[in-house]
Amino acid sequence: MKPLNLPTYSLKIKSERDLEYVYDQFRKKYVRLTPEEWVRQNFAHYLVNEKLFPASRMMLEKFLRINKMSKRCDILVCDDAGKPVLMIECKSPEIKIGQNTFEQVSVYNIAFHVEYLIITNGLQHYCCVVNFENRSVNFLNEIPDYDKIRHSNTH
């Protein structure tokens, strides 16, 4: 898999019938290792190891329904009370992040109404704060740690 713009983590990978699988510690099972899954797993480990997000507050491939269509959010993080506070959309490193990706995340956020959004392809990471009151989005220079996200949501 392609090196990412993230620290290196040792992920458990196995091969079976010419396919590779990675152990997802959050879902507690092996999942097919695709370029997008590579980004999702590494970014989830980055949040836990570098930004001190509790693994127990993270859900990978969280189901949602929008206009009678079933979708999946790549990573959803909840606060201590179980309220969603951060949504992450992961793309393959080969996918260029553009307007379509931001629109996809905006549509998903109708379901979750989170304040923090992150879009990553493993090489580029965009983090923003949504202000629902004045309908604005503010891009951040860095990804905040869990305590900052958790506390900003309670005020």
CSV table of N, CA and C in Angstrom, one decimal:
chain,number,residue,atom,x,y,z
A,1,MET,N,0.8,-1.2,0.0
A,1,MET,CA,0.0,0.0,0.0
A,1,MET,C,0.9,1.3,0.0
A,2,LYS,N,0.3,2.3,-0.5
A,2,LYS,CA,1.0,3.6,-0.7
A,2,LYS,C,1.3,4.2,0.7
A,3,PRO,N,2.6,4.8,0.9
A,3,PRO,CA,2.9,5.5,2.1
A,3,PRO,C,1.9,6.7,2.2
A,4,LEU,N,1.5,7.0,3.4
A,4,LEU,CA,0.6,8.1,3.7
A,4,LEU,C,1.3,9.3,4.4
A,5,ASN,N,0.6,10.4,4.5
A,5,ASN,CA,1.1,11.5,5.2
A,5,ASN,C,0.6,11.4,6.6
A,6,LEU,N,1.0,10.3,7.3
A,6,LEU,CA,0.6,10.0,8.6
A,6,LEU,C,1.7,9.2,9.3
A,7,PRO,N,1.8,9.2,10.6
A,7,PRO,CA,2.8,8.3,11.2
A,7,PRO,C,2.5,6.8,10.8
A,8,THR,N,3.5,6.0,10.8
A,8,THR,CA,3.4,4.6,10.5
A,8,THR,C,2.9,3.8,11.6
A,9,TYR,N,1.9,2.9,11.4
A,9,TYR,CA,1.3,2.0,12.4
A,9,TYR,C,1.5,0.6,11.9
A,10,SER,N,1.7,-0.3,12.9
A,10,SER,CA,1.8,-1.7,12.4
A,10,SER,C,0.4,-2.3,12.5
A,11,LEU,N,-0.2,-2.5,11.4
A,11,LEU,CA,-1.5,-3.1,11.2
A,11,LEU,C,-1.4,-4.6,10.9
A,12,LYS,N,-2.3,-5.4,11.5
A,12,LYS,CA,-2.3,-6.8,11.2
A,12,LYS,C,-2.9,-7.0,9.8
A,13,ILE,N,-2.1,-7.6,8.9
A,13,ILE,CA,-2.6,-7.8,7.6
A,13,ILE,C,-2.4,-9.3,7.3
A,14,LYS,N,-3.4,-9.9,6.6
A,14,LYS,CA,-3.3,-11.3,6.2
A,14,LYS,C,-3.8,-11.4,4.8
A,15,SER,N,-3.3,-12.5,4.2
A,15,SER,CA,-3.7,-12.8,2.8
A,15,SER,C,-4.5,-14.1,2.8
A,16,GLU,N,-5.5,-14.0,1.9
A,16,GLU,CA,-6.4,-15.2,1.8
A,16,GLU,C,-6.9,-15.2,0.4
A,17,ARG,N,-6.6,-16.3,-0.3
A,17,ARG,CA,-7.1,-16.4,-1.7
A,17,ARG,C,-6.7,-15.2,-2.6
A,18,ASP,N,-5.5,-14.8,-2.5
A,18,ASP,CA,-5.0,-13.7,-3.3
A,18,ASP,C,-5.6,-12.3,-3.0
A,19,LEU,N,-6.2,-12.2,-1.8
A,19,LEU,CA,-6.8,-11.0,-1.4
A,19,LEU,C,-6.1,-10.6,0.0
A,20,GLU,N,-6.0,-9.3,0.2
A,20,GLU,CA,-5.4,-8.9,1.5
A,20,GLU,C,-6.5,-8.4,2.4
A,21,TYR,N,-6.4,-8.7,3.7
A,21,TYR,CA,-7.3,-8.2,4.7
A,21,TYR,C,-6.5,-7.5,5.8
A,22,VAL,N,-7.1,-6.5,6.5
A,22,VAL,CA,-6.5,-5.8,7.6
A,22,VAL,C,-7.4,-6.0,8.8
A,23,TYR,N,-6.8,-6.2,10.0
A,23,TYR,CA,-7.6,-6.4,11.2
A,23,TYR,C,-8.1,-5.0,11.6
A,24,ASP,N,-9.4,-4.8,11.8
A,24,ASP,CA,-10.0,-3.6,12.2
A,24,ASP,C,-10.2,-3.7,13.7
A,25,GLN,N,-9.4,-3.0,14.5
A,25,GLN,CA,-9.6,-3.2,16.0
A,25,GLN,C,-10.9,-2.5,16.5
A,26,PHE,N,-11.4,-1.6,15.7
A,26,PHE,CA,-12.6,-0.9,16.1
A,26,PHE,C,-13.9,-1.8,15.8
A,27,ARG,N,-13.9,-2.5,14.7
A,27,ARG,CA,-15.0,-3.4,14.4
A,27,ARG,C,-14.8,-4.8,14.8
A,28,LYS,N,-13.5,-5.0,15.3
A,28,LYS,CA,-13.1,-6.4,15.8
A,28,LYS,C,-13.3,-7.5,14.8
A,29,LYS,N,-12.8,-7.2,13.6
A,29,LYS,CA,-12.8,-8.2,12.5
A,29,LYS,C,-11.8,-7.8,11.4
A,30,TYR,N,-11.5,-8.8,10.6
A,30,TYR,CA,-10.7,-8.5,9.4
A,30,TYR,C,-11.7,-8.0,8.3
A,31,VAL,N,-11.2,-7.0,7.6
A,31,VAL,CA,-11.9,-6.4,6.5
A,31,VAL,C,-11.0,-6.3,5.3
A,32,ARG,N,-11.6,-6.3,4.1
A,32,ARG,CA,-10.8,-6.3,2.9
A,32,ARG,C,-10.0,-5.0,2.8
A,33,LEU,N,-8.7,-5.2,2.5
A,33,LEU,CA,-7.7,-4.1,2.5
A,33,LEU,C,-7.8,-3.5,1.1
A,34,THR,N,-8.5,-2.4,1.0
A,34,THR,CA,-8.5,-1.5,-0.2
A,34,THR,C,-7.7,-0.3,0.0
A,35,PRO,N,-7.4,0.5,-1.0
A,35,PRO,CA,-6.7,1.8,-0.7
A,35,PRO,C,-7.5,2.7,0.2
A,36,GLU,N,-8.8,2.7,0.1
A,36,GLU,CA,-9.6,3.6,1.0
A,36,GLU,C,-9.6,3.0,2.5
A,37,GLU,N,-9.6,1.7,2.6
A,37,GLU,CA,-9.5,1.1,3.9
A,37,GLU,C,-8.2,1.3,4.6
A,38,TRP,N,-7.1,1.3,3.8
A,38,TRP,CA,-5.8,1.6,4.2
A,38,TRP,C,-5.8,3.0,4.9
A,39,VAL,N,-6.4,4.0,4.2
A,39,VAL,CA,-6.5,5.4,4.7
A,39,VAL,C,-7.3,5.4,6.0
A,40,ARG,N,-8.5,4.7,6.0
A,40,ARG,CA,-9.4,4.7,7.1
A,40,ARG,C,-8.7,4.1,8.3
A,41,GLN,N,-8.1,3.0,8.2
A,41,GLN,CA,-7.4,2.3,9.3
A,41,GLN,C,-6.3,3.2,9.9
A,42,ASN,N,-5.4,3.7,9.0
A,42,ASN,CA,-4.3,4.5,9.4
A,42,ASN,C,-4.8,5.8,10.1
A,43,PHE,N,-5.8,6.4,9.5
A,43,PHE,CA,-6.3,7.7,10.1
A,43,PHE,C,-7.0,7.4,11.5
A,44,ALA,N,-7.7,6.3,11.6
A,44,ALA,CA,-8.3,6.0,12.9
A,44,ALA,C,-7.2,5.8,14.0
A,45,HIS,N,-6.1,5.1,13.6
A,45,HIS,CA,-5.0,4.9,14.5
A,45,HIS,C,-4.3,6.2,14.8
A,46,TYR,N,-4.2,7.1,13.9
A,46,TYR,CA,-3.7,8.4,14.1
A,46,TYR,C,-4.5,9.2,15.1
A,47,LEU,N,-5.8,9.1,15.0
A,47,LEU,CA,-6.7,9.8,16.0
A,47,LEU,C,-6.5,9.2,17.4
A,48,VAL,N,-6.4,7.9,17.5
A,48,VAL,CA,-6.2,7.3,18.8
A,48,VAL,C,-4.8,7.6,19.4
A,49,ASN,N,-3.8,7.4,18.6
A,49,ASN,CA,-2.4,7.4,19.1
A,49,ASN,C,-1.8,8.9,19.2
A,50,GLU,N,-2.2,9.7,18.3
A,50,GLU,CA,-1.6,11.1,18.2
A,50,GLU,C,-2.5,12.1,18.8
A,51,LYS,N,-3.8,12.0,18.6
A,51,LYS,CA,-4.8,13.0,19.0
A,51,LYS,C,-5.6,12.6,20.3
A,52,LEU,N,-5.3,11.4,20.8
A,52,LEU,CA,-5.8,10.9,22.1
A,52,LEU,C,-7.3,10.7,22.0
A,53,PHE,N,-7.8,10.3,20.9
A,53,PHE,CA,-9.3,9.9,20.8
A,53,PHE,C,-9.5,8.5,21.5
A,54,PRO,N,-10.5,8.4,22.3
A,54,PRO,CA,-10.7,7.0,22.9
A,54,PRO,C,-11.3,6.1,21.7
A,55,ALA,N,-10.7,5.0,21.6
A,55,ALA,CA,-11.1,4.1,20.5
A,55,ALA,C,-12.6,3.7,20.8
A,56,SER,N,-13.0,3.7,22.0
A,56,SER,CA,-14.4,3.3,22.3
A,56,SER,C,-15.4,4.3,21.9
A,57,ARG,N,-15.0,5.5,21.5
A,57,ARG,CA,-15.9,6.6,21.0
A,57,ARG,C,-15.9,6.6,19.5
A,58,MET,N,-15.2,5.7,18.8
A,58,MET,CA,-15.1,5.8,17.4
A,58,MET,C,-15.9,4.6,16.7
A,59,MET,N,-16.7,5.0,15.7
A,59,MET,CA,-17.4,4.0,14.9
A,59,MET,C,-16.9,4.1,13.5
A,60,LEU,N,-16.5,3.0,12.9
A,60,LEU,CA,-16.1,2.9,11.5
A,60,LEU,C,-17.2,2.4,10.6
A,61,GLU,N,-17.4,3.0,9.5
A,61,GLU,CA,-18.5,2.7,8.5
A,61,GLU,C,-19.8,2.7,9.2
A,62,LYS,N,-20.1,3.8,9.8
A,62,LYS,CA,-21.4,4.0,10.5
A,62,LYS,C,-22.5,4.2,9.5
A,63,PHE,N,-23.6,3.4,9.6
A,63,PHE,CA,-24.7,3.4,8.7
A,63,PHE,C,-25.5,4.7,8.9
A,64,LEU,N,-26.0,5.2,7.8
A,64,LEU,CA,-27.0,6.4,7.9
A,64,LEU,C,-27.9,6.3,6.7
A,65,ARG,N,-29.0,6.9,6.9
A,65,ARG,CA,-30.1,6.9,5.8
A,65,ARG,C,-30.4,8.4,5.4
A,66,ILE,N,-30.2,8.7,4.1
A,66,ILE,CA,-30.5,10.0,3.6
A,66,ILE,C,-31.5,9.8,2.4
A,67,ASN,N,-32.6,10.5,2.5
A,67,ASN,CA,-33.6,10.4,1.5
A,67,ASN,C,-33.9,8.9,1.0
A,68,LYS,N,-34.1,8.1,2.0
A,68,LYS,CA,-34.4,6.7,1.7
A,68,LYS,C,-33.2,5.9,1.1
A,69,MET,N,-32.1,6.5,1.1
A,69,MET,CA,-30.9,5.8,0.6
A,69,MET,C,-30.0,5.5,1.7
A,70,SER,N,-29.4,4.2,1.7
A,70,SER,CA,-28.5,3.8,2.7
A,70,SER,C,-27.1,4.2,2.3
A,71,LYS,N,-26.4,4.8,3.3
A,71,LYS,CA,-25.0,5.3,3.1
A,71,LYS,C,-24.2,4.8,4.3
A,72,ARG,N,-22.9,5.0,4.2
A,72,ARG,CA,-22.0,4.7,5.3
A,72,ARG,C,-21.0,5.9,5.5
A,73,CYS,N,-20.9,6.4,6.7
A,73,CYS,CA,-19.9,7.4,7.1
A,73,CYS,C,-18.6,6.6,7.5
A,74,ASP,N,-17.5,7.1,7.0
A,74,ASP,CA,-16.2,6.3,7.2
A,74,ASP,C,-15.9,6.2,8.7
A,75,ILE,N,-15.8,7.3,9.4
A,75,ILE,CA,-15.5,7.3,10.8
A,75,ILE,C,-16.4,8.4,11.5
A,76,LEU,N,-17.1,8.0,12.6
A,76,LEU,CA,-17.9,8.9,13.4
A,76,LEU,C,-17.4,8.8,14.8
A,77,VAL,N,-17.1,10.0,15.4
A,77,VAL,CA,-16.7,10.0,16.8
A,77,VAL,C,-17.7,10.7,17.6
A,78,CYS,N,-18.0,10.1,18.8
A,78,CYS,CA,-19.0,10.6,19.7
A,78,CYS,C,-18.3,11.1,21.0
A,79,ASP,N,-19.0,12.0,21.7
A,79,ASP,CA,-18.5,12.5,22.9
A,79,ASP,C,-18.8,11.5,24.0
A,80,ASP,N,-18.5,11.9,25.3
A,80,ASP,CA,-18.7,11.0,26.4
A,80,ASP,C,-20.2,10.6,26.6
A,81,ALA,N,-21.1,11.5,26.2
A,81,ALA,CA,-22.5,11.2,26.3
A,81,ALA,C,-23.1,10.4,25.1
A,82,GLY,N,-22.2,10.1,24.1
A,82,GLY,CA,-22.6,9.3,22.9
A,82,GLY,C,-23.2,10.2,21.8
A,83,LYS,N,-23.0,11.5,21.9
A,83,LYS,CA,-23.5,12.4,20.9
A,83,LYS,C,-22.4,12.6,19.8
A,84,PRO,N,-22.7,12.4,18.5
A,84,PRO,CA,-21.7,12.6,17.5
A,84,PRO,C,-21.1,14.0,17.5
A,85,VAL,N,-19.8,14.1,17.4
A,85,VAL,CA,-19.1,15.4,17.4
A,85,VAL,C,-18.1,15.6,16.2
A,86,LEU,N,-17.7,14.5,15.6
A,86,LEU,CA,-16.8,14.5,14.5
A,86,LEU,C,-17.1,13.5,13.5
A,87,MET,N,-17.1,13.9,12.2
A,87,MET,CA,-17.3,12.9,11.1
A,87,MET,C,-16.1,13.0,10.2
A,88,ILE,N,-15.5,11.8,9.8
A,88,ILE,CA,-14.4,11.8,8.9
A,88,ILE,C,-14.8,11.0,7.6
A,89,GLU,N,-14.5,11.6,6.5
A,89,GLU,CA,-14.6,11.0,5.2
A,89,GLU,C,-13.3,10.6,4.7
A,90,CYS,N,-13.0,9.4,4.4
A,90,CYS,CA,-11.7,8.9,3.9
A,90,CYS,C,-11.9,8.5,2.4
A,91,LYS,N,-10.9,8.9,1.6
A,91,LYS,CA,-10.8,8.6,0.2
A,91,LYS,C,-9.5,7.8,0.0
A,92,SER,N,-9.4,7.1,-1.1
A,92,SER,CA,-8.2,6.5,-1.5
A,92,SER,C,-7.2,7.6,-1.8
A,93,PRO,N,-5.9,7.3,-1.6
A,93,PRO,CA,-4.8,8.3,-1.9
A,93,PRO,C,-4.8,8.7,-3.4
A,94,GLU,N,-5.4,7.9,-4.3
A,94,GLU,CA,-5.4,8.3,-5.7
A,94,GLU,C,-6.6,9.3,-6.0
A,95,ILE,N,-7.5,9.4,-5.1
A,95,ILE,CA,-8.6,10.3,-5.3
A,95,ILE,C,-8.3,11.7,-4.9
A,96,LYS,N,-8.5,12.6,-5.8
A,96,LYS,CA,-8.2,14.0,-5.5
A,96,LYS,C,-9.4,14.6,-4.7
A,97,ILE,N,-9.2,15.3,-3.6
A,97,ILE,CA,-10.3,15.8,-2.8
A,97,ILE,C,-10.7,17.1,-3.5
A,98,GLY,N,-12.0,17.2,-3.8
A,98,GLY,CA,-12.6,18.3,-4.5
A,98,GLY,C,-13.9,18.7,-4.0
A,99,GLN,N,-14.6,19.5,-4.7
A,99,GLN,CA,-16.0,20.0,-4.3
A,99,GLN,C,-16.9,18.8,-4.1
A,100,ASN,N,-16.9,17.8,-4.9
A,100,ASN,CA,-17.8,16.6,-4.8
A,100,ASN,C,-17.7,16.0,-3.4
A,101,THR,N,-16.4,15.9,-2.9
A,101,THR,CA,-16.2,15.3,-1.6
A,101,THR,C,-16.8,16.1,-0.5
A,102,PHE,N,-16.6,17.5,-0.6
A,102,PHE,CA,-17.1,18.4,0.4
A,102,PHE,C,-18.6,18.3,0.4
A,103,GLU,N,-19.2,18.2,-0.8
A,103,GLU,CA,-20.7,18.1,-0.9
A,103,GLU,C,-21.2,16.8,-0.3
A,104,GLN,N,-20.5,15.7,-0.5
A,104,GLN,CA,-20.8,14.4,0.1
A,104,GLN,C,-20.9,14.5,1.6
A,105,VAL,N,-19.8,15.1,2.2
A,105,VAL,CA,-19.7,15.2,3.6
A,105,VAL,C,-20.8,16.1,4.2
A,106,SER,N,-21.2,17.2,3.4
A,106,SER,CA,-22.2,18.1,3.9
A,106,SER,C,-23.6,17.3,3.9
A,107,VAL,N,-23.8,16.5,2.9
A,107,VAL,CA,-25.1,15.8,2.9
A,107,VAL,C,-25.1,14.8,4.0
A,108,TYR,N,-24.0,14.1,4.3
A,108,TYR,CA,-24.0,13.1,5.4
A,108,TYR,C,-24.2,13.8,6.7
A,109,ASN,N,-23.7,15.1,6.8
A,109,ASN,CA,-23.8,15.8,8.1
A,109,ASN,C,-25.3,16.2,8.4
A,110,ILE,N,-26.1,16.2,7.4
A,110,ILE,CA,-27.5,16.4,7.7
A,110,ILE,C,-28.0,15.4,8.7
A,111,ALA,N,-27.5,14.1,8.6
A,111,ALA,CA,-28.0,13.1,9.5
A,111,ALA,C,-27.3,13.2,10.9
A,112,PHE,N,-26.1,13.6,10.9
A,112,PHE,CA,-25.4,13.6,12.2
A,112,PHE,C,-25.3,15.0,12.9
A,113,HIS,N,-25.3,16.1,12.1
A,113,HIS,CA,-25.2,17.4,12.7
A,113,HIS,C,-24.0,17.6,13.6
A,114,VAL,N,-22.8,17.2,13.1
A,114,VAL,CA,-21.6,17.4,13.9
A,114,VAL,C,-21.0,18.7,13.6
A,115,GLU,N,-20.2,19.2,14.6
A,115,GLU,CA,-19.5,20.5,14.5
A,115,GLU,C,-18.2,20.4,13.7
A,116,TYR,N,-17.5,19.2,13.9
A,116,TYR,CA,-16.2,19.0,13.2
A,116,TYR,C,-16.3,18.0,12.1
A,117,LEU,N,-15.7,18.4,11.0
A,117,LEU,CA,-15.6,17.5,9.8
A,117,LEU,C,-14.2,17.4,9.3
A,118,ILE,N,-13.8,16.2,9.0
A,118,ILE,CA,-12.5,16.0,8.4
A,118,ILE,C,-12.6,15.2,7.1
A,119,ILE,N,-11.9,15.6,6.1
A,119,ILE,CA,-11.8,14.9,4.8
A,119,ILE,C,-10.3,14.6,4.6
A,120,THR,N,-10.0,13.3,4.3
A,120,THR,CA,-8.6,12.9,4.1
A,120,THR,C,-8.5,11.9,3.0
A,121,ASN,N,-7.4,11.9,2.2
A,121,ASN,CA,-7.1,10.8,1.3
A,121,ASN,C,-5.8,10.2,1.8
A,122,GLY,N,-5.4,10.5,3.0
A,122,GLY,CA,-4.2,9.9,3.6
A,122,GLY,C,-3.0,10.8,3.2
A,123,LEU,N,-3.1,11.6,2.2
A,123,LEU,CA,-2.0,12.5,1.8
A,123,LEU,C,-2.3,14.0,2.2
A,124,GLN,N,-3.6,14.3,2.0
A,124,GLN,CA,-4.1,15.7,2.3
A,124,GLN,C,-5.2,15.5,3.4
A,125,HIS,N,-5.2,16.4,4.4
A,125,HIS,CA,-6.2,16.3,5.4
A,125,HIS,C,-6.8,17.7,5.5
A,126,TYR,N,-8.1,17.8,5.5
A,126,TYR,CA,-8.9,19.0,5.7
A,126,TYR,C,-9.8,18.9,6.9
A,127,CYS,N,-9.7,19.8,7.8
A,127,CYS,CA,-10.5,19.8,9.0
A,127,CYS,C,-11.2,21.1,9.1
A,128,CYS,N,-12.5,21.1,9.4
A,128,CYS,CA,-13.2,22.3,9.5
A,128,CYS,C,-14.2,22.3,10.6
A,129,VAL,N,-14.7,23.4,11.1
A,129,VAL,CA,-15.7,23.6,12.1
A,129,VAL,C,-16.9,24.2,11.5
A,130,VAL,N,-18.0,23.6,11.7
A,130,VAL,CA,-19.3,24.1,11.1
A,130,VAL,C,-20.0,24.9,12.2
A,131,ASN,N,-20.4,26.1,11.8
A,131,ASN,CA,-21.2,27.0,12.7
A,131,ASN,C,-22.6,26.9,12.1
A,132,PHE,N,-23.5,26.2,12.7
A,132,PHE,CA,-24.8,26.0,12.2
A,132,PHE,C,-25.7,27.3,12.4
A,133,GLU,N,-25.3,28.0,13.4
A,133,GLU,CA,-26.1,29.3,13.7
A,133,GLU,C,-26.0,30.3,12.6
A,134,ASN,N,-24.7,30.6,12.2
A,134,ASN,CA,-24.6,31.6,11.1
A,134,ASN,C,-24.2,30.9,9.8
A,135,ARG,N,-24.4,29.6,9.7
A,135,ARG,CA,-24.2,28.8,8.4
A,135,ARG,C,-22.8,29.1,7.8
A,136,SER,N,-21.8,28.9,8.6
A,136,SER,CA,-20.5,29.1,8.1
A,136,SER,C,-19.6,27.9,8.4
A,137,VAL,N,-18.5,27.8,7.6
A,137,VAL,CA,-17.5,26.8,7.8
A,137,VAL,C,-16.1,27.4,7.9
A,138,ASN,N,-15.4,27.1,9.0
A,138,ASN,CA,-14.1,27.6,9.2
A,138,ASN,C,-13.1,26.5,9.1
A,139,PHE,N,-12.1,26.6,8.2
A,139,PHE,CA,-11.1,25.5,8.1
A,139,PHE,C,-10.0,25.8,9.1
A,140,LEU,N,-9.5,24.7,9.7
A,140,LEU,CA,-8.5,24.8,10.7
A,140,LEU,C,-7.1,24.4,10.1
A,141,ASN,N,-6.1,24.9,10.7
A,141,ASN,CA,-4.7,24.6,10.3
A,141,ASN,C,-4.3,23.2,10.7
A,142,GLU,N,-4.9,22.7,11.8
A,142,GLU,CA,-4.5,21.4,12.3
A,142,GLU,C,-5.7,20.7,12.9
A,143,ILE,N,-5.6,19.4,13.0
A,143,ILE,CA,-6.6,18.6,13.6
A,143,ILE,C,-6.6,18.7,15.1
A,144,PRO,N,-7.6,19.1,15.7
A,144,PRO,CA,-7.6,19.2,17.2
A,144,PRO,C,-7.6,17.9,17.9
A,145,ASP,N,-7.1,17.8,19.1
A,145,ASP,CA,-7.2,16.6,19.9
A,145,ASP,C,-8.6,16.4,20.4
A,146,TYR,N,-8.8,15.2,21.0
A,146,TYR,CA,-10.2,14.8,21.4
A,146,TYR,C,-10.7,15.8,22.5
A,147,ASP,N,-9.9,16.2,23.5
A,147,ASP,CA,-10.4,17.1,24.5
A,147,ASP,C,-10.9,18.4,24.0
A,148,LYS,N,-10.3,18.9,23.0
A,148,LYS,CA,-10.7,20.2,22.4
A,148,LYS,C,-12.1,20.0,21.7
A,149,ILE,N,-12.2,18.9,20.9
A,149,ILE,CA,-13.4,18.7,20.2
A,149,ILE,C,-14.6,18.4,21.2
A,150,ARG,N,-14.3,17.6,22.2
A,150,ARG,CA,-15.3,17.2,23.2
A,150,ARG,C,-15.7,18.4,24.0
A,151,HIS,N,-14.8,19.3,24.4
A,151,HIS,CA,-15.2,20.4,25.2
A,151,HIS,C,-15.9,21.5,24.4
A,152,SER,N,-15.5,21.7,23.1
A,152,SER,CA,-16.1,22.8,22.3
A,152,SER,C,-17.5,22.4,22.0
A,153,ASN,N,-17.8,21.1,22.0
A,153,ASN,CA,-19.2,20.7,21.7
A,153,ASN,C,-20.1,20.9,22.9
A,154,THR,N,-19.6,21.0,24.1
A,154,THR,CA,-20.5,21.2,25.3
A,154,THR,C,-20.8,22.6,25.6
A,155,HIS,N,-20.2,23.5,24.8
A,155,HIS,CA,-20.5,25.0,25.1
A,155,HIS,C,-21.4,25.5,24.2
